[in-house]
Amino acid sequence: MERLEGVVRDIVFQNEESAFCIIKIEDEQEVHTALGTFPYISVGQTLVLHGESVLHATFGKQFKCESYEEIVPSTMAGIEKYLSSGAVAGIGPITAKKLVEKFGAEIFSIIENEPEKLKELDGIGDKKVRLIYESYIKGREVKNIMVFLQSYGVTPKQALKIYRVFGNDSVAKVKENPYILSDEVPSIGFKTADKIARNLGITLDSPFRIQSGIKYIINEYCAQGSTFIPKEMLLEKGQSILEVGREELEENILHEVMKSKLMLERIDEVEGVFTMPYLYAEISVTKHMLGLLLEGVEALDIPVKDYIHDFEKTNGISFHDKQIEAITGAAENGIEIITGGPGTGKTTIIKCILNIFERAGKKVLMGAPTGRAAKRMSEATGRESKTIHRLIDLSVSTEEDEVLFDEDETLNCDVVIIDEASMIDVMLMNNLLKSIKPKTRLILVGDVDQLPSVGSGKVLEDIIDSGAFPVVKLQFIYRQGKESFITTNAHRINTGVMPVLNAKESDFFFIQGNDSEDSLQKVIELVTTRLPKFNEKWDRVKDFQILTPMRKGELGVYNLNLVLQKALNPRRKKYSFTDLQIGDKVMQTKNNYMIKWRKVKRTFGEPPEGQGIFNGDIGYVTDINEEDNTVSVLFDEDKIVEFESQDLDELELAYAVTIHKSQGSEFKVVLVPLFMGPPLLMSRNLIYTAVTRARELIVLVGSQKALSYMIKNTKTYDRHTSLKYRIMSVMDNVGVE
């Protein structure tokens, strides 16, 4: 095997997921082209490569690297070059020069053993010392982990996550029990753990392998929205995926049931297998919902109908009978569910309900599942509204990264109003209900015809279908004016009728795309040229939102965002640690309860800082700091969050997002590329949800055949849940009709 030692002068190509790179490496004689797997490589590093020289027919002489090791540079110039490369977070070119001038060749020893000495330099405080030290140690350890794991298909990002969980014990933990990865490390699944285990000699019929595989199959299934998996389906999937017999699976399912890790229960003639968190959540939601219903509330000693009439007179409106039913029901009942599509007056009803309770001297708290939905609720009512997470002050354990909720901390109010209730999954609903005191009124408002929650469960649908709670369904359309085509067409779609397309002075347009490539070009032309000319007040980044059914493909989220980033934010500067650019539109992709933010503008009495950014929140990159390897993002127009490099995988470009991710949001202009795809992503409620996100204009681009198919297709992914069954069972047992 040949040996090549040199300094990395350039990274020609780098695949972040696989860590495959093509690099230029310079030895004492010449610059070589080398290719191989190089996790966390940086320009300026000195490497020793082991492999062989090959002659490529097109690219000429190359060095094919099989393994490598890093040599810490010893010359002052080499050390400065290495530190300037971004290999260590918190050190950029300016800081690198100062460190080398101050500490010389001892700098690496000082970082590792005496990091406090770094504060002798101006501009380096406790925070930066900690960042530099942790980055240096982490980089070294992660590279060691990668040397062990890279042959098993573990990506650099996954190696970093393993290190976050197990630290310096990572390799030992994996060797001892590789299946611990799928149980305890986010984003590392059973298949990767199983591949490692097989290479370490663990057999197919190992009980621990089968038990870990069973959990994997259940979690994968429930990630699609269910709260349990039918046992027969689990057995079929288990035999196929785990390559073991039915008997072994039955034995291990029973073993996990005996250890109280799984539960078997018959739901509507289907024997279901539950993991305990979803089982407990659905039982708890049932208990709390029926508690609020059956315990009742104190009657309001006020003339509700007179107050409604006063509200009508003040606002120059006249409520329909169904709207009056919704308002009076909210005042009289412990629980009220109000559902209806766009234009049916849900917001006006909420405003009237607020007015009545405030005149009655009752304290009302309002919330919604997402920050954007909460903000829209605040703007529409003129009252404070928060995300449910902030309303009930959800936090996380820093040790186990699990959601924590203090049941003793209940909401101090008389009435809770929740908007966009169709988006609430069973886990969030459980935490919300546990925070509501007995005798508190709960009003849920939403559109049951929209997509169900991204998380598991179909809470609003199950609650309505149980028949146990007062429900008012609004169908009459009140919203008129320039939004009428968006509103009218949304209701046409919801009843299976094709929308009216391209009418004169319409706000609902369809543009034919001959194929995916043609549709993509027309979307780009619309956002860069045609729509800005149509209305100069629209901001091309903030006011336009592309919504698409899927993530992959030419018209999927991934490709659309790459193309749109180049078209809408063309300032291209290469950073050592991120592909983001200042000005990029981004979305938070997971709930991060601990990340801190600071207010850039605030009203009197508001705290200057806080914590928590949540899945689906959209922001804009305001700064990228190469010295500290941080990216600053502005959320909700007033909160700045500083992301360190290791947390950037929580962000993704958001010029285009999936229709699922758009729930609870509203945008001035919505563009939807339409094309034939998998039937489950070509459904009526998907296109209905997309259309109802638009406030001023919607443009569909692509195939009219695809639009027609979606409107006719009412088949959706069948979620298995037990909430409706549990509510109905309790009501039957207590004899309530």
XYZ file of C-alpha atoms in Angstrom:
737
model
C 0.000 0.000 0.000
C 1.347 3.422 -0.976
C 1.824 6.342 1.418
C 1.231 10.020 0.622
C 1.921 12.812 3.113
C 1.037 16.437 2.453
C -1.008 19.528 3.237
C -4.620 19.872 2.085
C -4.648 22.853 -0.272
C -8.211 22.635 -1.596
C -11.407 20.612 -1.215
C -12.659 20.186 -4.781
C -15.758 18.177 -3.870
C -17.353 17.216 -0.563
C -20.460 15.117 0.133
C -21.534 16.073 3.640
C -23.589 12.940 4.235
C -21.145 10.277 3.013
C -17.976 12.326 3.775
C -16.626 11.360 0.328
C -14.217 14.072 -0.847
C -11.939 14.954 -3.727
C -9.022 16.987 -2.405
C -5.828 18.617 -3.574
C -2.955 17.593 -1.324
C 0.588 19.001 -1.706
C 3.739 17.143 -0.721
C 7.334 18.377 -1.152
C 7.272 17.716 -4.898
C 3.817 18.375 -6.372
C 0.067 18.799 -5.844
C -1.846 15.496 -5.994
C -5.531 14.758 -6.498
C -6.823 12.342 -3.865
C -10.249 10.872 -3.286
C -11.741 8.970 -0.380
C -13.776 9.292 2.831
C -12.541 12.261 4.884
C -14.794 13.251 7.805
C -14.288 16.790 9.150
C -11.525 17.653 6.722
C -10.317 21.255 6.410
C -7.917 23.135 4.190
C -4.539 23.407 5.937
C -4.568 19.992 7.595
C -1.501 17.769 7.200
C -2.534 14.206 6.341
C -0.875 10.878 5.750
C -2.899 8.925 3.202
C -2.671 5.167 2.692
C -3.893 3.741 -0.602
C -2.833 3.429 -4.224
C -2.250 5.612 -7.260
C -4.643 5.014 -10.149
C -4.924 6.435 -13.669
C -8.413 7.717 -14.517
C -9.278 7.775 -18.232
C -10.663 11.318 -18.008
C -9.118 12.926 -14.920
C -5.644 11.416 -15.094
C -3.530 10.426 -12.099
C -5.346 10.160 -8.768
C -4.579 8.780 -5.315
C -7.315 6.461 -4.054
C -7.232 6.697 -0.259
C -8.221 3.667 1.836
C -7.348 5.130 5.262
C -5.644 8.194 6.630
C -4.328 9.896 9.738
C -3.901 13.533 10.617
C -0.552 15.037 11.572
C -0.788 18.184 13.610
C 1.362 20.838 11.853
C 4.594 21.867 13.578
C 5.667 25.003 11.701
C 4.238 28.377 12.679
C 2.867 28.930 9.173
C 1.312 25.473 9.125
C -0.304 25.907 12.545
C -1.754 29.280 11.584
C -3.051 27.884 8.299
C -4.647 24.941 10.110
C -6.352 27.098 12.743
C -7.517 29.589 10.094
C -9.201 26.823 8.099
C -12.242 26.529 10.361
C -11.134 23.173 11.749
C -11.699 24.523 15.273
C -14.916 26.447 15.990
C -14.370 29.916 17.414
C -11.076 30.450 15.614
C -10.960 32.382 12.368
C -8.029 33.912 10.472
C -7.634 36.916 12.799
C -7.804 34.904 16.026
C -5.516 32.218 14.573
C -2.792 34.770 13.829
C -3.012 36.219 17.358
C -2.901 32.771 18.978
C 0.180 31.689 17.033
C 1.956 34.971 17.783
C 1.156 34.575 21.479
C 1.650 30.840 22.105
C 3.604 29.526 19.115
C 3.887 25.761 18.734
C 2.419 25.201 22.212
C -1.034 26.346 21.125
C -2.500 22.832 20.694
C -1.290 21.736 24.122
C -2.734 24.903 25.656
C -6.124 24.390 24.000
C -6.269 20.816 25.279
C -4.711 21.152 28.743
C -4.770 24.831 29.760
C -7.630 26.460 27.811
C -8.037 29.246 30.410
C -4.781 30.759 29.127
C -6.576 31.666 25.903
C -8.294 34.503 27.787
C -4.952 36.332 27.850
C -5.902 37.511 24.343
C -8.291 40.422 23.994
C -11.698 39.372 22.710
C -11.581 35.820 24.095
C -13.875 35.310 27.074
C -15.320 32.313 28.889
C -17.852 31.541 26.157
C -15.275 31.484 23.355
C -12.781 29.478 25.450
C -15.443 26.840 26.017
C -16.366 26.826 22.305
C -12.727 26.427 21.194
C -11.940 23.706 23.739
C -15.098 21.668 23.084
C -14.683 21.950 19.313
C -11.039 20.834 19.416
C -11.706 17.856 21.685
C -14.913 16.934 19.884
C -13.251 17.055 16.473
C -10.482 14.745 17.622
C -12.852 12.259 19.239
C -15.334 12.306 16.358
C -12.536 11.499 13.927
C -11.552 8.526 16.105
C -15.164 7.384 16.129
C -15.363 7.771 12.349
C -12.291 5.629 11.814
C -14.115 2.833 13.612
C -17.602 3.416 12.207
C -17.132 4.639 8.648
C -16.943 1.129 7.205
C -20.450 0.515 8.611
C -22.084 3.371 6.708
C -22.261 5.872 9.577
C -22.159 9.460 8.296
C -20.092 12.256 9.884
C -23.248 13.877 11.258
C -24.280 10.595 12.839
C -20.831 10.185 14.375
C -21.188 13.611 15.952
C -24.593 12.631 17.389
C -23.075 9.427 18.806
C -20.371 11.507 20.446
C -22.962 13.882 21.919
C -24.703 10.954 23.631
C -21.780 8.781 24.732
C -18.763 11.108 24.626
C -15.373 9.426 24.864
C -17.054 6.067 25.578
C -18.648 5.990 22.109
C -16.556 3.233 20.537
C -16.720 1.066 23.670
C -20.500 1.457 23.895
C -21.007 0.529 20.239
C -18.773 -2.534 20.502
C -20.587 -3.678 23.634
C -24.113 -3.250 22.248
C -24.608 -1.655 18.812
C -28.402 -1.670 19.160
C -28.094 1.015 21.809
C -27.590 3.422 18.891
C -31.133 2.996 17.593
C -32.533 3.355 21.113
C -30.594 6.387 22.309
C -29.086 8.320 19.371
C -31.360 10.585 17.306
C -31.359 9.878 13.531
C -29.548 6.532 13.835
C -31.989 3.778 13.069
C -32.170 0.080 13.564
C -30.777 -0.711 10.103
C -27.477 1.058 10.765
C -27.189 -0.497 14.219
C -28.023 -3.897 12.754
C -25.344 -3.578 10.090
C -22.741 -2.876 12.765
C -24.048 -5.737 14.914
C -23.862 -8.210 12.063
C -20.248 -7.265 11.415
C -19.525 -7.744 15.107
C -20.923 -11.284 14.965
C -24.384 -10.866 16.537
C -26.746 -13.488 15.094
C -30.107 -12.939 13.358
C -32.067 -14.675 16.107
C -30.486 -12.778 18.998
C -33.369 -11.798 21.352
C -31.944 -8.318 21.759
C -31.800 -7.893 17.987
C -35.416 -9.023 17.580
C -36.636 -6.817 20.442
C -34.810 -3.801 19.061
C -36.193 -4.577 15.601
C -39.754 -4.799 16.915
C -39.407 -1.368 18.496
C -37.968 -0.028 15.233
C -40.900 -1.362 13.184
C -43.474 0.106 15.590
C -41.745 3.498 15.703
C -41.419 3.651 11.912
C -45.102 2.866 11.528
C -46.222 5.360 14.185
C -44.001 8.045 12.643
C -46.538 8.050 9.786
C -49.258 9.195 12.204
C -50.597 6.138 14.004
C -50.489 5.568 17.756
C -50.357 1.767 17.515
C -49.632 -0.930 14.952
C -51.939 -3.898 14.280
C -50.231 -7.000 15.634
C -50.706 -8.941 12.417
C -49.004 -6.161 10.463
C -46.132 -6.123 12.972
C -45.638 -9.864 12.526
C -45.653 -9.585 8.719
C -43.190 -6.688 8.704
C -41.038 -8.430 11.326
C -40.659 -11.612 9.278
C -39.717 -9.584 6.206
C -37.363 -7.039 7.796
C -35.772 -9.152 10.549
C -35.711 -12.435 8.587
C -36.900 -14.476 11.561
C -39.919 -16.696 12.103
C -43.356 -15.782 13.424
C -42.776 -17.815 16.588
C -39.623 -15.885 17.537
C -41.457 -12.604 16.987
C -44.435 -13.701 19.109
C -42.100 -14.727 21.934
C -40.224 -11.431 21.920
C -43.400 -9.330 21.705
C -44.677 -11.189 24.766
C -41.317 -10.643 26.492
C -41.581 -6.871 25.936
C -45.211 -6.903 27.152
C -44.154 -8.732 30.337
C -41.483 -6.073 30.899
C -44.158 -3.353 30.418
C -42.363 -1.949 27.376
C -45.258 -2.807 25.045
C -48.995 -3.309 25.503
C -51.457 -5.488 23.587
C -55.040 -4.227 23.366
C -57.975 -4.903 21.056
C -59.259 -1.714 19.380
C -62.391 -2.049 17.222
C -61.722 -5.720 16.429
C -58.037 -5.053 15.705
C -55.401 -6.373 18.098
C -53.011 -3.459 18.471
C -49.458 -3.249 19.786
C -48.738 -0.011 21.660
C -45.565 1.559 22.924
C -46.207 2.968 26.376
C -45.913 6.724 25.637
C -48.723 6.695 23.042
C -50.867 4.363 25.134
C -50.593 6.587 28.208
C -51.149 9.744 26.131
C -54.417 8.532 24.601
C -55.686 7.247 27.955
C -54.782 10.566 29.575
C -56.438 12.667 26.832
C -59.598 10.580 27.236
C -59.619 11.081 31.010
C -59.040 14.839 30.892
C -61.446 15.555 28.020
C -64.289 13.626 29.648
C -63.433 15.183 32.993
C -63.933 18.680 31.569
C -67.149 17.543 29.888
C -68.781 15.678 32.776
C -67.697 17.958 35.629
C -69.329 20.923 33.909
C -68.688 24.621 34.542
C -70.326 27.384 36.502
C -73.037 29.138 34.522
C -72.287 32.687 33.382
C -74.679 35.105 35.047
C -74.803 37.374 32.003
C -77.220 37.992 29.123
C -75.223 36.166 26.419
C -77.689 36.914 23.599
C -77.676 40.623 24.464
C -73.874 40.641 24.383
C -73.914 38.936 20.976
C -76.349 41.580 19.699
C -74.088 44.347 21.075
C -71.103 42.820 19.256
C -73.060 42.636 15.992
C -74.107 46.254 16.283
C -70.606 47.492 17.145
C -68.971 45.609 14.269
C -71.724 46.092 11.700
C -72.343 42.371 11.158
C -75.156 39.866 11.517
C -74.347 36.361 12.722
C -75.811 33.276 11.068
C -77.743 30.796 13.261
C -74.809 28.345 13.295
C -72.426 31.074 14.384
C -74.738 32.072 17.239
C -74.939 28.396 18.219
C -71.132 28.250 18.381
C -70.882 31.411 20.492
C -73.614 30.476 22.970
C -72.242 26.937 23.233
C -68.804 28.278 24.143
C -70.397 30.326 26.931
C -72.548 27.491 28.259
C -70.425 24.333 27.860
C -67.263 23.107 29.511
C -65.977 22.015 26.096
C -66.880 23.340 22.653
C -65.476 22.294 19.257
C -65.933 24.726 16.366
C -64.898 23.505 12.919
C -65.211 25.022 9.463
C -63.312 25.951 6.329
C -61.978 29.355 5.233
C -64.457 32.217 5.147
C -66.927 30.601 7.556
C -66.307 33.197 10.263
C -64.219 31.286 12.805
C -62.049 34.318 13.618
C -65.050 36.624 14.067
C -66.624 34.033 16.362
C -63.455 33.902 18.468
C -63.478 37.709 18.770
C -67.103 37.672 19.936
C -66.423 34.870 22.441
C -63.482 36.862 23.790
C -65.671 39.949 24.126
C -68.345 38.048 26.064
C -65.938 36.430 28.526
C -64.048 39.678 29.109
C -67.323 41.520 29.803
C -68.160 38.712 32.238
C -64.851 39.305 34.045
C -63.338 35.971 33.014
C -59.654 35.475 32.213
C -59.035 33.999 28.751
C -55.812 32.462 27.431
C -55.338 31.801 23.714
C -52.923 29.516 21.912
C -52.127 27.660 18.694
C -49.800 24.792 17.769
C -47.281 26.939 15.824
C -45.727 30.361 16.240
C -47.126 31.617 12.931
C -50.655 30.445 13.806
C -50.407 32.076 17.234
C -49.207 35.310 15.652
C -52.111 35.332 13.164
C -54.502 34.760 16.065
C -53.001 37.736 17.934
C -53.241 39.981 14.872
C -56.860 38.996 14.215
C -58.093 39.449 17.797
C -55.831 42.178 19.147
C -55.091 39.940 22.154
C -51.996 37.984 23.152
C -51.763 34.454 21.793
C -48.907 32.010 22.354
C -47.799 28.671 21.008
C -49.151 25.815 23.091
C -45.558 24.979 24.032
C -45.036 28.420 25.545
C -48.548 28.616 26.948
C -47.962 25.563 29.130
C -44.204 26.172 29.499
C -42.953 22.872 28.102
C -39.248 22.310 28.687
C -36.797 19.476 28.217
C -34.426 17.472 30.340
C -30.873 18.430 29.393
C -29.721 14.942 30.328
C -32.259 12.821 28.450
C -33.605 15.328 25.892
C -37.185 14.428 26.739
C -40.146 16.755 27.122
C -40.903 17.629 30.719
C -44.129 19.028 32.105
C -44.913 19.943 35.687
C -48.524 18.928 36.315
C -48.623 21.180 39.381
C -48.124 24.195 37.068
C -51.672 24.646 35.770
C -52.946 27.513 33.645
C -54.355 30.333 35.741
C -57.454 31.211 33.722
C -61.176 30.583 33.268
C -61.184 29.905 29.515
C -58.663 28.380 27.072
C -59.170 28.949 23.335
C -57.011 26.942 20.910
C -56.962 27.733 17.182
C -55.763 25.430 14.339
C -56.684 22.441 16.504
C -56.393 20.000 13.576
C -52.608 20.334 13.922
C -52.455 19.091 17.525
C -50.929 15.622 17.913
C -51.766 13.338 20.816
C -48.623 14.072 22.843
C -49.108 17.858 22.700
C -52.825 17.506 23.436
C -52.025 15.432 26.495
C -49.654 18.077 27.868
C -52.175 20.845 27.152
C -55.025 19.066 28.935
C -52.873 18.262 31.968
C -52.282 21.994 32.374
C -55.994 22.904 32.403
C -57.681 23.085 35.801
C -61.103 21.479 36.406
C -64.071 23.781 35.713
C -62.062 25.619 33.019
C -63.785 26.090 29.670
C -61.925 24.665 26.655
C -62.770 25.861 23.138
C -61.113 24.100 20.207
C -61.301 25.810 16.813
C -60.051 24.246 13.595
C -60.715 22.816 10.165
C -61.163 19.061 10.402
C -60.928 18.718 6.598
C -57.292 19.836 6.570
C -54.385 17.437 6.874
C -54.062 15.770 10.273
C -51.180 16.636 12.582
C -47.604 15.919 11.529
C -47.155 14.084 14.829
C -49.001 10.908 15.754
C -52.755 10.818 16.304
C -55.833 12.364 14.705
C -56.962 14.186 17.813
C -59.532 16.657 16.460
C -61.084 14.078 14.131
C -61.329 11.421 16.867
C -62.828 13.881 19.357
C -65.480 14.968 16.841
C -66.226 11.435 15.604
C -66.658 10.128 19.156
C -69.934 12.063 19.351
C -69.311 12.848 23.009
C -68.684 16.582 22.788
C -70.633 19.628 21.562
C -69.545 20.295 17.965
C -70.614 23.141 15.682
C -69.792 22.693 11.994
C -69.694 25.951 10.036
C -70.383 25.645 6.302
C -71.820 28.969 5.128
C -69.191 31.238 3.500
C -69.176 34.815 4.769
C -65.826 36.087 3.496
C -66.239 37.924 0.227
C -64.331 40.605 -1.712
C -61.017 40.053 -3.424
C -60.354 36.784 -1.550
C -63.561 35.202 -2.729
C -62.010 32.938 -5.398
C -59.485 31.486 -2.943
C -62.271 30.907 -0.443
C -64.866 29.679 -2.936
C -62.433 27.373 -4.726
C -61.240 25.898 -1.433
C -64.814 24.871 -0.674
C -65.295 23.578 -4.235
C -62.194 21.399 -3.832
C -63.426 20.184 -0.439
C -66.670 18.981 -2.028
C -64.917 17.286 -4.955
C -65.552 19.966 -7.574
C -62.901 21.485 -9.838
C -62.047 25.100 -8.939
C -62.772 28.059 -11.178
C -59.443 28.780 -12.898
C -58.076 32.050 -14.290
C -61.298 34.053 -14.030
C -61.138 37.793 -14.694
C -59.747 39.722 -11.690
C -59.231 36.414 -9.940
C -56.766 35.595 -7.175
C -56.680 31.895 -8.150
C -54.596 30.972 -11.211
C -53.479 27.834 -12.999
C -50.474 27.761 -15.358
C -49.890 24.694 -17.498
C -46.486 23.019 -17.218
C -45.560 20.565 -19.959
C -43.384 18.451 -17.645
C -41.450 18.740 -14.382
C -38.603 20.703 -15.935
C -40.985 23.145 -17.642
C -43.007 23.564 -14.422
C -39.822 24.256 -12.454
C -38.757 26.962 -14.896
C -42.188 28.577 -14.723
C -42.100 28.615 -10.908
C -38.693 30.337 -11.023
C -39.950 32.848 -13.587
C -43.004 33.603 -11.447
C -41.075 34.310 -8.237
C -38.226 36.230 -9.875
C -40.002 38.255 -12.571
C -43.715 37.912 -13.247
C -45.175 38.225 -9.749
C -42.883 41.075 -8.593
C -43.986 42.996 -11.707
C -47.631 42.177 -10.968
C -47.366 43.710 -7.480
C -44.238 45.691 -6.594
C -45.153 45.674 -2.885
C -44.585 41.918 -2.603
C -41.241 40.785 -1.199
C -39.904 37.909 -3.301
C -38.523 36.043 -0.279
C -40.870 36.898 2.599
C -44.233 37.113 0.796
C -43.880 34.206 -1.669
C -44.094 30.607 -0.460
C -43.754 27.521 -2.635
C -45.682 24.529 -1.261
C -45.079 21.085 -2.701
C -46.448 17.625 -1.861
C -43.123 15.835 -1.494
C -39.479 16.271 -0.582
C -37.712 14.388 -3.394
C -37.738 14.800 -7.167
C -37.284 17.769 -9.470
C -40.313 19.536 -7.962
C -39.653 18.351 -4.422
C -38.483 20.457 -1.486
C -34.781 19.588 -1.741
C -34.282 20.541 -5.387
C -36.646 23.517 -5.304
C -34.750 25.055 -2.404
C -31.370 24.687 -4.107
C -32.680 26.305 -7.292
C -34.623 29.018 -5.470
C -31.668 29.908 -3.247
C -29.582 30.611 -6.340
C -32.410 32.580 -7.984
C -33.550 34.647 -4.988
C -30.369 35.013 -2.937
C -27.499 34.872 -5.440
C -24.772 36.388 -3.240
C -22.492 33.365 -3.096
C -19.828 33.274 -0.420
C -18.253 29.975 0.549
C -18.161 29.333 4.276
C -16.142 26.570 5.858
C -18.978 25.242 8.021
C -22.300 25.954 6.253
C -23.923 26.309 2.826
C -26.349 28.937 4.133
C -26.108 32.533 2.966
C -27.068 35.794 4.658
C -30.649 36.528 3.624
C -31.695 32.883 3.253
C -35.194 31.848 4.301
C -34.940 28.903 6.700
C -37.171 26.652 8.780
C -36.579 25.057 12.173
C -37.140 21.303 11.724
C -37.396 20.107 15.324
C -38.582 21.406 18.675
C -35.611 22.882 20.526
C -36.859 23.929 23.947
C -33.467 24.980 25.278
C -32.033 27.171 22.516
C -31.905 30.812 23.584
C -33.167 33.878 21.740
C -33.049 37.613 22.336
C -35.581 40.240 21.349
C -34.486 42.841 18.807
C -37.585 44.915 19.447
C -40.004 44.596 22.316
C -42.949 46.284 23.911
C -42.969 47.526 27.496
C -42.882 44.671 29.992
C -41.684 42.012 27.547
C -38.592 40.008 28.578
C -35.449 40.818 26.550
C -34.629 37.143 26.063
C -36.101 33.673 26.324
C -35.712 30.157 24.983
C -37.411 27.729 22.640
C -37.752 27.577 18.834
C -40.158 25.024 17.431
C -40.649 22.702 14.483
C -42.055 24.696 11.542
C -40.918 28.161 12.673
C -39.665 30.188 9.672
C -36.839 32.727 9.929
C -34.219 34.602 7.930
C -30.425 34.391 8.193
C -29.109 37.773 9.354
C -25.434 37.023 10.028
C -22.794 34.326 9.518
C -19.750 34.566 11.797
C -16.707 32.658 10.566
C -14.744 33.472 13.707
C -17.249 31.729 15.980
C -18.772 29.354 13.382
C -22.268 30.643 14.175
C -25.335 31.552 12.135
C -27.832 34.157 13.403
C -31.484 33.763 12.391
C -34.381 36.189 12.896
C -37.655 34.457 13.825
C -41.096 36.095 14.149
C -39.557 39.419 13.039
C -38.253 40.123 16.544
C -36.306 37.139 17.941
C -32.645 36.503 17.093
C -31.269 32.997 17.614
C -27.551 32.256 17.324
C -26.987 28.708 16.051
C -23.631 27.081 16.678
C -22.300 24.922 13.868
C -23.288 21.614 15.499
C -26.938 22.739 15.688
C -27.273 23.800 12.060
C -28.750 20.432 11.092
C -31.936 21.686 12.784
C -32.317 24.274 10.014
C -33.210 23.773 6.364
C -33.926 26.150 3.503
C -37.581 27.218 3.392
C -38.097 28.927 0.043
C -40.105 25.746 -0.584
C -41.703 23.598 2.139
C -43.971 20.584 2.110
C -47.687 21.216 2.340
C -47.664 19.274 5.609
C -45.150 21.717 7.087
C -47.258 24.714 6.018
C -50.146 23.876 8.356
C -51.069 26.720 10.660
C -49.319 29.260 8.444
C -50.711 31.817 6.033
C -48.783 33.482 3.210
C -49.576 36.405 0.949
C -48.706 34.446 -2.217
C -48.658 30.663 -2.538
C -47.292 28.725 -5.518
C -47.972 24.991 -5.799
C -46.228 22.790 -8.397
C -48.623 19.989 -9.346
C -47.511 16.694 -10.875
C -48.482 13.047 -10.699
C -46.914 11.239 -7.772
C -47.629 8.550 -5.144
C -51.418 8.292 -4.488
C -51.032 9.029 -0.764
C -49.441 12.375 -1.674
C -52.083 13.139 -4.290
C -55.101 13.580 -2.037
C -57.943 16.069 -1.744
C -57.091 17.204 1.781
C -53.500 17.892 0.677
C -54.461 20.309 -2.136
C -57.230 21.762 0.068
C -54.687 22.513 2.800
C -52.330 24.153 0.276
C -55.064 26.400 -1.148
C -56.217 27.526 2.308
C -52.693 28.775 3.119
C -52.988 31.635 0.571
C -54.157 35.080 1.651
C -53.858 37.282 -1.471
C -52.979 35.014 -4.412
C -52.471 31.368 -5.287
C -50.892 30.008 -8.470
C -50.969 26.316 -9.365
C -48.274 25.309 -11.863
C -48.148 22.019 -13.726
C -50.610 19.323 -14.705
C -54.373 19.887 -14.697
C -54.684 16.108 -14.758
C -52.814 15.982 -11.438
C -55.123 18.650 -9.971
C -58.210 16.722 -11.071
C -56.795 13.482 -9.656
C -56.072 15.084 -6.274
C -59.575 16.539 -5.994
C -61.151 13.144 -6.723
C -58.798 11.152 -4.485
C -60.170 10.995 -0.940
C -57.916 8.107 0.055
C -55.396 9.015 2.726
C -52.931 7.135 4.848
C -55.075 5.178 7.313
C -53.972 6.116 10.814
C -54.566 3.592 13.576
C -55.528 5.447 16.752
C -57.506 4.511 19.864
C -58.722 7.896 21.160
C -62.212 7.735 19.584
C -62.639 4.153 20.797
C -61.605 5.005 24.360
C -63.911 8.015 24.611
C -66.872 6.022 23.261
C -66.125 3.075 25.572
C -66.110 5.282 28.672
C -69.315 7.062 27.624
C -71.034 3.697 27.029
C -69.921 2.424 30.441
C -71.183 5.487 32.321
C -74.424 5.447 30.372
C -74.116 8.953 28.912
C -75.673 9.676 25.529
